[in-house]
PDB file of C-alpha atoms in Angstrom:
ATOM      1  CA  MET O  88     131.245  87.105  99.810  1.00 55.00           C
ATOM      2  CA  PHE O  89     132.674  84.122 101.660  1.00 69.00           C
ATOM      3  CA  ALA O  90     130.923  82.490 104.600  1.00 75.00           C
ATOM      4  CA  PRO O  91     133.130  82.877 107.710  1.00 79.00           C
ATOM      5  CA  LEU O  92     131.345  79.974 109.475  1.00 90.00           C
ATOM      6  CA  PRO O  93     129.416  76.870 108.422  1.00 91.00           C
ATOM      7  CA  GLN O  94     125.881  77.905 107.471  1.00 94.00           C
ATOM      8  CA  GLU O  95     123.686  74.813 107.872  1.00 94.00           C
ATOM      9  CA  ARG O  96     122.404  75.121 111.497  1.00 94.00           C
ATOM     10  CA  ALA O  97     121.780  78.860 111.251  1.00 95.00           C
ATOM     11  CA  GLU O  98     120.230  78.475 107.801  1.00 95.00           C
ATOM     12  CA  GLY O  99     117.646  76.013 109.129  1.00 94.00           C
ATOM     13  CA  PHE O 100     116.672  78.444 111.877  1.00 93.00           C
ATOM     14  CA  LEU O 101     116.581  81.350 109.414  1.00 93.00           C
ATOM     15  CA  ARG O 102     114.403  79.467 106.911  1.00 94.00           C
ATOM     16  CA  ASN O 103     111.889  78.774 109.702  1.00 92.00           C
ATOM     17  CA  LEU O 104     111.964  82.455 110.652  1.00 90.00           C
ATOM     18  CA  ILE O 105     111.277  83.488 107.043  1.00 92.00           C
ATOM     19  CA  ARG O 106     108.453  80.939 106.796  1.00 92.00           C
ATOM     20  CA  PHE O 107     106.861  82.466 109.907  1.00 90.00           C
ATOM     21  CA  LEU O 108     107.231  85.928 108.341  1.00 90.00           C
ATOM     22  CA  ASP O 109     105.566  84.700 105.137  1.00 91.00           C
ATOM     23  CA  GLU O 110     102.745  83.125 107.164  1.00 91.00           C
ATOM     24  CA  GLU O 111     102.439  86.383 109.180  1.00 87.00           C
ATOM     25  CA  LYS O 112     102.912  84.500 112.442  1.00 87.00           C
ATOM     26  CA  ILE O 113     105.629  87.049 113.155  1.00 86.00           C
ATOM     27  CA  VAL O 114     105.918  90.576 111.801  1.00 83.00           C
ATOM     28  CA  LEU O 115     108.743  92.662 110.340  1.00 84.00           C
ATOM     29  CA  ASN O 116     107.963  96.116 111.736  1.00 82.00           C
ATOM     30  CA  ARG O 117     109.457  99.370 110.524  1.00 81.00           C
ATOM     31  CA  ILE O 118     110.497 101.537 113.470  1.00 76.00           C
ATOM     32  CA  SER O 119     111.969 104.438 111.504  1.00 71.00           C
ATOM     33  CA  THR O 120     110.545 106.893 109.024  1.00 68.00           C
ATOM     34  CA  PRO O 121     110.328 105.281 105.572  1.00 62.00           C
ATOM     35  CA  SER O 122     112.520 106.797 102.871  1.00 59.00           C
ATOM     36  CA  VAL O 123     111.140 107.265  99.378  1.00 60.00           C
ATOM     37  CA  GLU O 124     114.171 105.665  97.699  1.00 55.00           C
ATOM     38  CA  ARG O 125     113.872 102.486  99.812  1.00 57.00           C
ATOM     39  CA  GLU O 126     110.109 102.095  99.784  1.00 65.00           C
ATOM     40  CA  ASN O 127     109.001  98.495  99.088  1.00 66.00           C
ATOM     41  CA  SER O 128     112.578  97.222  99.280  1.00 75.00           C
ATOM     42  CA  GLY O 129     113.620  94.137 101.193  1.00 84.00           C
ATOM     43  CA  VAL O 130     116.101  93.636 103.997  1.00 89.00           C
ATOM     44  CA  MET O 131     118.807  91.207 104.935  1.00 92.00           C
ATOM     45  CA  VAL O 132     117.982  88.916 107.831  1.00 94.00           C
ATOM     46  CA  GLY O 133     120.631  86.909 109.618  1.00 94.00           C
ATOM     47  CA  ALA O 134     120.894  84.175 112.212  1.00 95.00           C
ATOM     48  CA  VAL O 135     123.676  82.686 114.285  1.00 96.00           C
ATOM     49  CA  CYS O 136     123.906  79.437 116.214  1.00 95.00           C
ATOM     50  CA  CYS O 137     126.200  79.546 119.262  1.00 93.00           C
ATOM     51  CA  HIS O 138     127.549  77.268 121.956  1.00 90.00           C
ATOM     52  CA  ARG O 139     128.367  78.392 125.443  1.00 81.00           C
ATOM     53  CA  LEU O 140     132.082  78.898 126.026  1.00 70.00           C
ATOM     54  CA  ASN O 141     132.064  76.219 128.734  1.00 67.00           C
ATOM     55  CA  GLY O 142     132.185  73.714 125.860  1.00 62.00           C
ATOM     56  CA  ASP O 143     128.656  72.314 126.196  1.00 61.00           C
ATOM     57  CA  GLU O 144     127.886  71.722 122.525  1.00 63.00           C
ATOM     58  CA  THR O 145     124.390  70.426 123.281  1.00 65.00           C
ATOM     59  CA  ALA O 146     123.288  73.828 124.617  1.00 78.00           C
ATOM     60  CA  GLU O 147     122.668  75.688 121.369  1.00 87.00           C
ATOM     61  CA  VAL O 148     121.664  79.331 121.457  1.00 90.00           C
ATOM     62  CA  PHE O 149     120.142  80.953 118.372  1.00 92.00           C
ATOM     63  CA  ALA O 150     119.959  84.672 117.668  1.00 93.00           C
ATOM     64  CA  TYR O 151     118.645  86.590 114.685  1.00 93.00           C
ATOM     65  CA  THR O 152     118.702  90.161 113.419  1.00 93.00           C
ATOM     66  CA  VAL O 153     117.797  92.470 110.557  1.00 93.00           C
ATOM     67  CA  SER O 154     120.300  94.651 108.701  1.00 91.00           C
ATOM     68  CA  GLY O 155     120.196  98.344 109.530  1.00 86.00           C
ATOM     69  CA  SER O 156     118.171  99.912 112.307  1.00 80.00           C
ATOM     70  CA  ALA O 157     114.891 100.517 110.481  1.00 79.00           C
ATOM     71  CA  TYR O 158     113.192  97.207 111.335  1.00 81.00           C
ATOM     72  CA  VAL O 159     112.554  94.832 114.219  1.00 82.00           C
ATOM     73  CA  ILE O 160     110.975  91.393 114.085  1.00 82.00           C
ATOM     74  CA  ASP O 161     108.079  91.262 116.557  1.00 73.00           C
ATOM     75  CA  ASP O 162     107.089  88.114 118.468  1.00 67.00           C
ATOM     76  CA  ALA O 163     109.719  85.943 116.775  1.00 62.00           C
ATOM     77  CA  ALA O 164     111.180  84.730 120.076  1.00 63.00           C
ATOM     78  CA  ASN O 165     107.757  83.436 121.111  1.00 68.00           C
ATOM     79  CA  VAL O 166     107.147  81.703 117.764  1.00 68.00           C
ATOM     80  CA  ALA O 167     110.561  80.628 116.476  1.00 73.00           C
ATOM     81  CA  GLY O 168     112.676  80.755 119.617  1.00 79.00           C
ATOM     82  CA  GLY O 169     116.012  82.513 119.643  1.00 85.00           C
ATOM     83  CA  ILE O 170     116.904  86.043 120.640  1.00 89.00           C
ATOM     84  CA  PHE O 171     116.471  89.200 118.584  1.00 89.00           C
ATOM     85  CA  VAL O 172     119.684  91.251 118.297  1.00 92.00           C
ATOM     86  CA  GLY O 173     119.125  94.968 117.910  1.00 89.00           C
ATOM     87  CA  PRO O 174     121.493  97.529 116.425  1.00 90.00           C
ATOM     88  CA  ILE O 175     124.949  98.059 117.909  1.00 91.00           C
ATOM     89  CA  VAL O 176     124.177 101.780 118.208  1.00 91.00           C
ATOM     90  CA  SER O 177     120.616 102.879 118.919  1.00 87.00           C
ATOM     91  CA  PRO O 178     118.823 105.081 116.376  1.00 84.00           C
ATOM     92  CA  SER O 179     118.412 107.774 119.060  1.00 87.00           C
ATOM     93  CA  LEU O 180     122.190 107.985 119.630  1.00 91.00           C
ATOM     94  CA  ILE O 181     122.737 108.228 115.871  1.00 89.00           C
ATOM     95  CA  ALA O 182     120.119 110.998 115.645  1.00 89.00           C
ATOM     96  CA  ASP O 183     121.861 112.842 118.498  1.00 93.00           C
ATOM     97  CA  ALA O 184     125.209 112.591 116.680  1.00 94.00           C
ATOM     98  CA  LEU O 185     123.700 113.942 113.437  1.00 93.00           C
ATOM     99  CA  GLU O 186     121.618 116.706 115.012  1.00 94.00           C
ATOM    100  CA  PRO O 187     124.254 119.467 115.398  1.00 95.00           C
ATOM    101  CA  ASN O 188     124.848 119.778 111.623  1.00 96.00           C
ATOM    102  CA  ASP O 189     121.587 118.409 110.250  1.00 94.00           C
ATOM    103  CA  ARG O 190     119.668 121.652 109.737  1.00 95.00           C
ATOM    104  CA  GLU O 191     122.602 123.454 108.129  1.00 96.00           C
ATOM    105  CA  ILE O 192     123.300 120.501 105.805  1.00 95.00           C
ATOM    106  CA  HIS O 193     119.670 120.575 104.600  1.00 94.00           C
ATOM    107  CA  GLN O 194     119.765 124.345 104.153  1.00 95.00           C
ATOM    108  CA  LEU O 195     122.973 124.063 102.141  1.00 96.00           C
ATOM    109  CA  THR O 196     121.445 121.309  99.989  1.00 95.00           C
ATOM    110  CA  ASP O 197     118.466 123.571  99.224  1.00 94.00           C
ATOM    111  CA  SER O 198     120.804 126.479  98.398  1.00 95.00           C
ATOM    112  CA  ILE O 199     122.946 124.248  96.158  1.00 95.00           C
ATOM    113  CA  ASN O 200     119.893 122.981  94.275  1.00 94.00           C
ATOM    114  CA  ASP O 201     118.516 126.523  93.876  1.00 94.00           C
ATOM    115  CA  GLY O 202     121.929 127.792  92.752  1.00 93.00           C
ATOM    116  CA  LYS O 203     122.279 125.071  90.121  1.00 93.00           C
ATOM    117  CA  LYS O 204     118.841 125.916  88.705  1.00 93.00           C
ATOM    118  CA  SER O 205     119.842 129.588  88.531  1.00 91.00           C
ATOM    119  CA  GLY O 206     123.259 128.901  86.997  1.00 92.00           C
ATOM    120  CA  ILE O 207     125.123 130.177  90.076  1.00 91.00           C
ATOM    121  CA  ASP O 208     128.523 128.728  91.041  1.00 94.00           C
ATOM    122  CA  VAL O 209     127.862 126.534  94.102  1.00 94.00           C
ATOM    123  CA  THR O 210     131.404 125.191  94.596  1.00 94.00           C
ATOM    124  CA  GLU O 211     131.918 126.827  97.989  1.00 96.00           C
ATOM    125  CA  LEU O 212     128.512 125.686  99.228  1.00 95.00           C
ATOM    126  CA  VAL O 213     129.292 122.125  98.152  1.00 96.00           C
ATOM    127  CA  LYS O 214     132.636 122.233  99.984  1.00 96.00           C
ATOM    128  CA  LYS O 215     130.972 123.570 103.134  1.00 96.00           C
ATOM    129  CA  ARG O 216     128.283 120.876 103.013  1.00 96.00           C
ATOM    130  CA  GLU O 217     130.896 118.174 102.438  1.00 95.00           C
ATOM    131  CA  LYS O 218     132.843 119.339 105.502  1.00 95.00           C
ATOM    132  CA  LEU O 219     129.720 119.278 107.690  1.00 96.00           C
ATOM    133  CA  THR O 220     128.621 115.889 106.318  1.00 94.00           C
ATOM    134  CA  THR O 221     132.062 114.414 107.005  1.00 91.00           C
ATOM    135  CA  ALA O 222     131.957 115.725 110.587  1.00 94.00           C
ATOM    136  CA  SER O 223     128.496 114.211 111.085  1.00 94.00           C
ATOM    137  CA  LEU O 224     129.523 110.835 109.668  1.00 91.00           C
ATOM    138  CA  LYS O 225     132.621 110.794 111.862  1.00 90.00           C
ATOM    139  CA  ALA O 226     130.474 111.525 114.911  1.00 93.00           C
ATOM    140  CA  VAL O 227     128.257 108.547 114.030  1.00 92.00           C
ATOM    141  CA  HIS O 228     131.174 106.203 113.297  1.00 91.00           C
ATOM    142  CA  ASP O 229     132.785 107.157 116.619  1.00 92.00           C
ATOM    143  CA  LEU O 230     129.817 105.530 118.394  1.00 94.00           C
ATOM    144  CA  TYR O 231     130.530 102.065 116.992  1.00 94.00           C
ATOM    145  CA  TYR O 232     132.552  99.593 119.047  1.00 94.00           C
ATOM    146  CA  PHE O 233     132.596  95.840 118.470  1.00 94.00           C
ATOM    147  CA  THR O 234     133.336  93.077 120.936  1.00 94.00           C
ATOM    148  CA  CYS O 235     135.982  90.661 119.668  1.00 91.00           C
ATOM    149  CA  TRP O 236     136.331  86.917 120.357  1.00 88.00           C
ATOM    150  CA  ASP O 237     138.726  87.662 123.241  1.00 90.00           C
ATOM    151  CA  GLY O 238     136.301  90.109 124.893  1.00 89.00           C
ATOM    152  CA  MET O 239     138.263  93.191 123.849  1.00 93.00           C
ATOM    153  CA  LYS O 240     136.419  96.120 122.261  1.00 94.00           C
ATOM    154  CA  ILE O 241     137.571  97.667 119.007  1.00 92.00           C
ATOM    155  CA  SER O 242     136.272 100.824 117.361  1.00 91.00           C
ATOM    156  CA  LEU O 243     134.900 100.933 113.850  1.00 89.00           C
ATOM    157  CA  GLY O 244     137.401 103.690 113.050  1.00 84.00           C
ATOM    158  CA  SER O 245     140.395 101.582 114.012  1.00 85.00           C
ATOM    159  CA  ILE O 246     139.121  98.586 112.013  1.00 84.00           C
ATOM    160  CA  CYS O 247     138.530 100.641 108.875  1.00 81.00           C
ATOM    161  CA  HIS O 248     141.680 102.734 109.241  1.00 74.00           C
ATOM    162  CA  LYS O 249     143.746  99.572 108.698  1.00 72.00           C
ATOM    163  CA  LYS O 250     141.987  98.945 105.371  1.00 71.00           C
ATOM    164  CA  ILE O 251     141.343 102.485 104.136  1.00 71.00           C
ATOM    165  CA  PRO O 252     143.664 104.915 105.952  1.00 71.00           C
ATOM    166  CA  GLY O 253     142.391 108.476 106.099  1.00 74.00           C
ATOM    167  CA  LYS O 254     138.950 107.591 104.702  1.00 77.00           C
ATOM    168  CA  LEU O 255     135.626 107.347 106.467  1.00 79.00           C
ATOM    169  CA  PRO O 256     133.885 103.966 106.400  1.00 79.00           C
ATOM    170  CA  PRO O 257     130.878 103.769 104.069  1.00 77.00           C
ATOM    171  CA  THR O 258     127.521 104.784 105.545  1.00 77.00           C
ATOM    172  CA  GLY O 259     125.862 101.844 107.265  1.00 80.00           C
ATOM    173  CA  THR O 260     129.096 100.064 108.148  1.00 82.00           C
ATOM    174  CA  GLY O 261     128.478  98.089 111.322  1.00 86.00           C
ATOM    175  CA  ASP O 262     124.737  97.761 110.735  1.00 90.00           C
ATOM    176  CA  CYS O 263     124.865  94.580 108.652  1.00 91.00           C
ATOM    177  CA  CYS O 264     123.672  91.304 110.164  1.00 94.00           C
ATOM    178  CA  ALA O 265     127.058  89.601 110.605  1.00 93.00           C
ATOM    179  CA  PRO O 266     128.815  92.292 112.709  1.00 93.00           C
ATOM    180  CA  LYS O 267     125.730  92.660 114.923  1.00 94.00           C
ATOM    181  CA  LEU O 268     125.443  88.917 115.471  1.00 96.00           C
ATOM    182  CA  LEU O 269     129.151  88.368 116.134  1.00 95.00           C
ATOM    183  CA  ASP O 270     129.303  91.327 118.533  1.00 95.00           C
ATOM    184  CA  TRP O 271     126.282  89.925 120.399  1.00 95.00           C
ATOM    185  CA  CYS O 272     127.867  86.445 120.645  1.00 94.00           C
ATOM    186  CA  TYR O 273     131.144  87.707 122.047  1.00 93.00           C
ATOM    187  CA  ARG O 274     129.474  90.199 124.421  1.00 93.00           C
ATOM    188  CA  ASN O 275     127.483  87.317 125.868  1.00 92.00           C
ATOM    189  CA  GLY O 276     130.346  84.846 126.184  1.00 90.00           C
ATOM    190  CA  LEU O 277     129.131  82.630 123.345  1.00 92.00           C
ATOM    191  CA  ARG O 278     131.049  80.877 120.578  1.00 91.00           C
ATOM    192  CA  PRO O 279     129.450  81.200 117.118  1.00 94.00           C
ATOM    193  CA  VAL O 280     129.428  77.887 115.254  1.00 94.00           C
ATOM    194  CA  SER O 281     127.064  78.634 112.353  1.00 96.00           C
ATOM    195  CA  MET O 282     125.895  81.841 110.717  1.00 96.00           C
ATOM    196  CA  CYS O 283     123.712  82.628 107.714  1.00 95.00           C
ATOM    197  CA  GLU O 284     122.206  85.688 106.019  1.00 94.00           C
ATOM    198  CA  MET O 285     119.387  85.872 103.481  1.00 94.00           C
ATOM    199  CA  TYR O 286     117.605  88.632 101.594  1.00 93.00           C
ATOM    200  CA  TYR O 287     113.947  88.942 102.531  1.00 91.00           C
TER     201      TYR O 287
END
């Protein structure tokens, strides 16, 4: 991956943030239900250094975030300074978008697993589940809009359609550190001048 901006200023801020996490002066708190497959795994943390659009380059503003929507960093603003940037779409809105098909998708998964164990052809069940899953993912992706440098909003669907026409974006698209930080900068009339991400 290439760095879209110089990294030095944001990296210094981010290294301090990670040091405070290691020293337990600030805490990385899980706010969602843990998943078995991701238990004890790390996360990406990111930081951005911005200037106000009025051109005052002495007035630096730092912001930081965590990839995904499972974690928040508590008390970091009080210890390290900067502003915590949350997810572009709240977990509750995502849950609302998934809810209409969720129960049926789980029931179909159970039926598919039972059918495979019994040697039953599950092709139609798989197709039905795939259709419902696609509808749910589309409903989630339709929630994502990003603020651009010129203040205009652009949907995740329109961004991805240019690159992969007719395909849904991968799960989690829009929840990485960089899109969250850049969206936050542009929504708040700030010009990003340095950005960095690290695995923690």
